[in-house]
Each structure stands twice: as C-alpha cells, then as structure tokens.
mmCIF file of C-alpha atoms and ligand atoms in Angstrom:
data_model
loop_
_atom_site.group_PDB
_atom_site.id
_atom_site.type_symbol
_atom_site.label_atom_id
_atom_site.label_comp_id
_atom_site.label_asym_id
_atom_site.label_seq_id
_atom_site.Cartn_x
_atom_site.Cartn_y
_atom_site.Cartn_z
ATOM 1 C CA MET A 1 100.602 49.579 141.572
ATOM 2 C CA ASP A 2 97.302 47.957 142.651
ATOM 3 C CA ASP A 3 97.951 48.763 146.300
ATOM 4 C CA VAL A 4 95.422 50.917 148.088
ATOM 5 C CA THR A 5 96.728 54.465 147.935
ATOM 6 C CA ILE A 6 96.484 57.227 150.506
ATOM 7 C CA PHE A 7 93.991 59.043 148.261
ATOM 8 C CA GLU A 8 91.544 56.104 148.312
ATOM 9 C CA LYS A 9 91.717 56.263 152.111
ATOM 10 C CA ILE A 10 90.949 59.990 151.936
ATOM 11 C CA ILE A 11 87.933 59.321 149.682
ATOM 12 C CA LYS A 12 86.637 56.740 152.171
ATOM 13 C CA LYS A 13 87.327 59.220 155.010
ATOM 14 C CA GLU A 14 89.573 56.619 156.641
ATOM 15 C CA ILE A 15 92.253 59.248 157.055
ATOM 16 C CA PRO A 16 91.707 62.974 157.485
ATOM 17 C CA ALA A 17 92.229 65.603 154.818
ATOM 18 C CA GLU A 18 91.259 69.236 154.495
ATOM 19 C CA ILE A 19 88.559 68.834 151.888
ATOM 20 C CA VAL A 20 87.824 72.074 150.036
ATOM 21 C CA PHE A 21 85.515 70.854 147.259
ATOM 22 C CA GLU A 22 83.382 67.774 146.644
ATOM 23 C CA ASN A 23 80.687 66.750 144.210
ATOM 24 C CA HIS A 24 79.350 63.422 142.932
ATOM 25 C CA ASN A 25 82.506 62.634 140.941
ATOM 26 C CA VAL A 26 85.356 64.723 142.240
ATOM 27 C CA LEU A 27 87.089 65.388 145.543
ATOM 28 C CA ALA A 28 89.591 68.184 146.205
ATOM 29 C CA PHE A 29 91.718 68.595 149.315
ATOM 30 C CA LYS A 30 94.719 70.633 150.453
ATOM 31 C CA ASP A 31 98.133 69.146 149.761
ATOM 32 C CA ILE A 32 99.839 68.083 152.993
ATOM 33 C CA SER A 33 103.106 69.666 151.836
ATOM 34 C CA PRO A 34 102.069 72.828 149.969
ATOM 35 C CA GLN A 35 104.338 74.228 147.273
ATOM 36 C CA ALA A 36 102.324 77.462 146.924
ATOM 37 C CA SER A 37 99.937 79.378 149.182
ATOM 38 C CA THR A 38 97.081 77.605 147.429
ATOM 39 C CA HIS A 39 97.952 73.972 146.689
ATOM 40 C CA VAL A 40 94.935 71.721 146.231
ATOM 41 C CA LEU A 41 94.780 68.191 144.805
ATOM 42 C CA PHE A 42 91.834 67.236 142.566
ATOM 43 C CA ILE A 43 90.989 63.554 142.164
ATOM 44 C CA HIS A 44 88.191 61.578 140.542
ATOM 45 C CA LYS A 45 86.317 59.241 142.855
ATOM 46 C CA GLU A 46 86.716 56.421 140.338
ATOM 47 C CA LYS A 47 90.281 55.139 140.391
ATOM 48 C CA SER A 48 92.939 55.304 137.715
ATOM 49 C CA THR A 49 96.671 55.326 138.341
ATOM 50 C CA ASN A 50 97.726 58.144 136.018
ATOM 51 C CA ILE A 51 96.445 60.536 133.353
ATOM 52 C CA ASN A 52 97.012 58.118 130.458
ATOM 53 C CA GLU A 53 95.101 55.339 132.190
ATOM 54 C CA MET A 54 92.313 57.808 133.009
ATOM 55 C CA ILE A 55 91.995 58.819 129.342
ATOM 56 C CA GLU A 56 92.105 55.207 128.186
ATOM 57 C CA LYS A 57 89.551 53.893 130.702
ATOM 58 C CA ASN A 58 87.144 56.791 131.004
ATOM 59 C CA PRO A 59 87.972 60.006 129.131
ATOM 60 C CA THR A 60 84.950 61.890 130.500
ATOM 61 C CA GLN A 61 86.676 61.949 133.874
ATOM 62 C CA ILE A 62 89.034 64.622 132.623
ATOM 63 C CA SER A 63 86.133 66.994 132.019
ATOM 64 C CA ASP A 64 84.692 66.122 135.444
ATOM 65 C CA ILE A 65 88.015 67.186 136.937
ATOM 66 C CA PHE A 66 88.384 70.401 134.946
ATOM 67 C CA LYS A 67 84.748 71.419 135.516
ATOM 68 C CA ALA A 68 85.389 71.015 139.244
ATOM 69 C CA ILE A 69 88.551 73.106 138.962
ATOM 70 C CA LYS A 70 86.605 75.808 137.090
ATOM 71 C CA GLU A 71 83.853 75.831 139.724
ATOM 72 C CA PHE A 72 86.290 75.879 142.638
ATOM 73 C CA THR A 73 88.574 78.585 141.215
ATOM 74 C CA GLU A 74 85.580 80.795 140.422
ATOM 75 C CA LEU A 75 84.037 80.275 143.869
ATOM 76 C CA GLU A 76 87.328 81.130 145.570
ATOM 77 C CA GLY A 77 88.265 83.998 143.219
ATOM 78 C CA ILE A 78 91.408 82.114 142.257
ATOM 79 C CA ASP A 79 90.506 82.557 138.594
ATOM 80 C CA GLN A 80 91.099 86.311 139.049
ATOM 81 C CA HIS A 81 94.573 85.717 140.436
ATOM 82 C CA GLY A 82 95.664 83.046 137.978
ATOM 83 C CA PHE A 83 96.517 79.440 138.627
ATOM 84 C CA ARG A 84 98.484 76.472 137.346
ATOM 85 C CA VAL A 85 97.338 72.842 136.992
ATOM 86 C CA VAL A 86 99.926 70.044 136.934
ATOM 87 C CA THR A 87 99.721 66.271 136.777
ATOM 88 C CA ASN A 88 102.786 64.057 137.114
ATOM 89 C CA CYS A 89 102.678 60.830 135.117
ATOM 90 C CA GLY A 90 105.137 58.188 136.302
ATOM 91 C CA ALA A 91 107.798 58.112 138.994
ATOM 92 C CA ARG A 92 110.407 59.717 136.742
ATOM 93 C CA ALA A 93 108.119 62.712 136.313
ATOM 94 C CA GLY A 94 107.734 63.021 140.066
ATOM 95 C CA GLN A 95 104.560 61.008 140.619
ATOM 96 C CA SER A 96 104.631 59.609 144.149
ATOM 97 C CA VAL A 97 100.968 58.683 144.659
ATOM 98 C CA PHE A 98 99.708 56.300 141.990
ATOM 99 C CA TYR A 99 96.156 57.566 141.913
ATOM 100 C CA THR A 100 95.587 60.176 139.202
ATOM 101 C CA HIS A 101 95.607 63.661 140.683
ATOM 102 C CA PHE A 102 95.900 67.243 139.518
ATOM 103 C CA HIS A 103 97.818 69.852 141.489
ATOM 104 C CA LEU A 104 96.106 73.254 141.515
ATOM 105 C CA LEU A 105 98.679 75.900 142.424
ATOM 106 C CA SER A 106 98.035 79.582 142.967
ATOM 107 C CA GLY A 107 99.041 82.572 145.061
ATOM 108 C CA GLU A 108 102.507 83.014 143.647
ATOM 109 C CA SER A 109 103.913 84.453 140.450
ATOM 110 C CA PHE A 110 105.044 81.478 138.445
ATOM 111 C CA GLY A 111 107.684 81.651 135.756
ATOM 112 C CA ASN A 112 107.062 80.692 132.170
ATOM 113 C CA PHE A 113 107.123 76.942 132.560
ATOM 114 C CA GLY A 114 108.491 74.925 129.712
ATOM 115 C CA ARG A 115 109.787 77.867 127.667
ATOM 116 C CA ALA A 116 113.365 78.087 126.500
HETATM 117 P P1 LIG B 201 102.806 63.598 143.160
HETATM 118 O O1 LIG B 201 104.210 63.719 143.688
HETATM 119 O O2 LIG B 201 102.364 62.138 143.095
HETATM 120 O O3 LIG B 201 102.543 64.349 141.905
HETATM 121 O O4 LIG B 201 101.900 64.311 144.242
HETATM 122 C C1 LIG B 201 101.472 63.704 145.408
HETATM 123 C C2 LIG B 201 101.117 64.799 146.367
HETATM 124 O O5 LIG B 201 100.375 64.232 147.427
HETATM 125 C C3 LIG B 201 102.335 65.483 147.005
HETATM 126 O O6 LIG B 201 102.315 66.871 146.678
HETATM 127 C C4 LIG B 201 102.168 65.219 148.491
HETATM 128 O O7 LIG B 201 102.537 66.321 149.297
HETATM 129 C C5 LIG B 201 100.689 64.893 148.615
HETATM 130 N N1 LIG B 201 100.357 63.980 149.697
HETATM 131 C C6 LIG B 201 101.003 62.811 149.997
HETATM 132 N N2 LIG B 201 100.408 62.208 151.047
HETATM 133 C C7 LIG B 201 99.366 63.032 151.424
HETATM 134 C C8 LIG B 201 98.383 62.938 152.453
HETATM 135 O O8 LIG B 201 98.332 61.998 153.242
HETATM 136 N N3 LIG B 201 97.488 63.951 152.518
HETATM 137 C C9 LIG B 201 97.504 65.010 151.659
HETATM 138 N N4 LIG B 201 96.572 65.946 151.830
HETATM 139 N N5 LIG B 201 98.422 65.121 150.669
HETATM 140 C C10 LIG B 201 99.343 64.137 150.554
#
C-alpha cells in the first residue's frame, strides 16, 4: 500500500483533475466517475491511506477536511440543498484508492442510509 497513488499525482499536478477547492492543507476535485450530479473528492495534502490511519497519525487533519467541506458547500450553496459525505475504509468497504479521501455527494435525493 506504499505505492504512489493517483491522488498524489493529482496533488503534484502530474495528472489533470478538475480542482474545485484548494487551500494550504486540502485539495478537492471532481470524481472522474460521478455517482451524483455533484461528486467531489476531498483529500488532505499530507498522506494517509485511510481514515483510521489519518486519525492515528494526525487527528487534526479531519477538521482540516471538514472545514474545507463546510467552506466549499457554503460557497457553492450546496449546504442549502443538502449533501452526504462518505469515506470507504478498506477494499471490502469499496476503497479503491489507498489515499484517504472523502466523497461529497449532492444534487440527488438520497435515501435514509443505514436505517432498517
Ligand atoms: P473509493 O472507491 O476508493 O472510495 O473512491 C475512489 C474514487 O476515485 C472513485 O469514486 C473513482 O471514480 C475516483 N477516481 C479514480 N481515479 C481517478 C482519477 O484519476 N481522477 C479522478 N478525478 N477521480 C478518480
């Protein structure tokens, strides 16, 4: 899992991405295969492989990410519409890129996730 991931190449601008938000710590870009009309990936510029490693290594990164999500959703008016944030941890949960990332999804009416 120490291989260089596609997201590190996006941070270094070695491969293109539609960047929609950037600050000192956080980068956000459109998902290449959107699952909703707004589907943006938020990543921290300092690497971790998944949410648990992020919390273990540097827990303040989670607030960097969620502050960026707050700023972006307010700027874009997405907060008015409603949105969902998802992170997959591990291949069995659907994680395919082993660089911690948060899916921001909006534009659709989502069902009640996780309820019986
Ligand atoms: P995961 O399945 O790991 O939770 O999410 C990885 C996400 O990264 C997927 O939704 C996938 O569409 C997206 N993705 C994979 N490769 C690229 C890429 O090269 N560029 C962009 N913008 N998104 C990518």
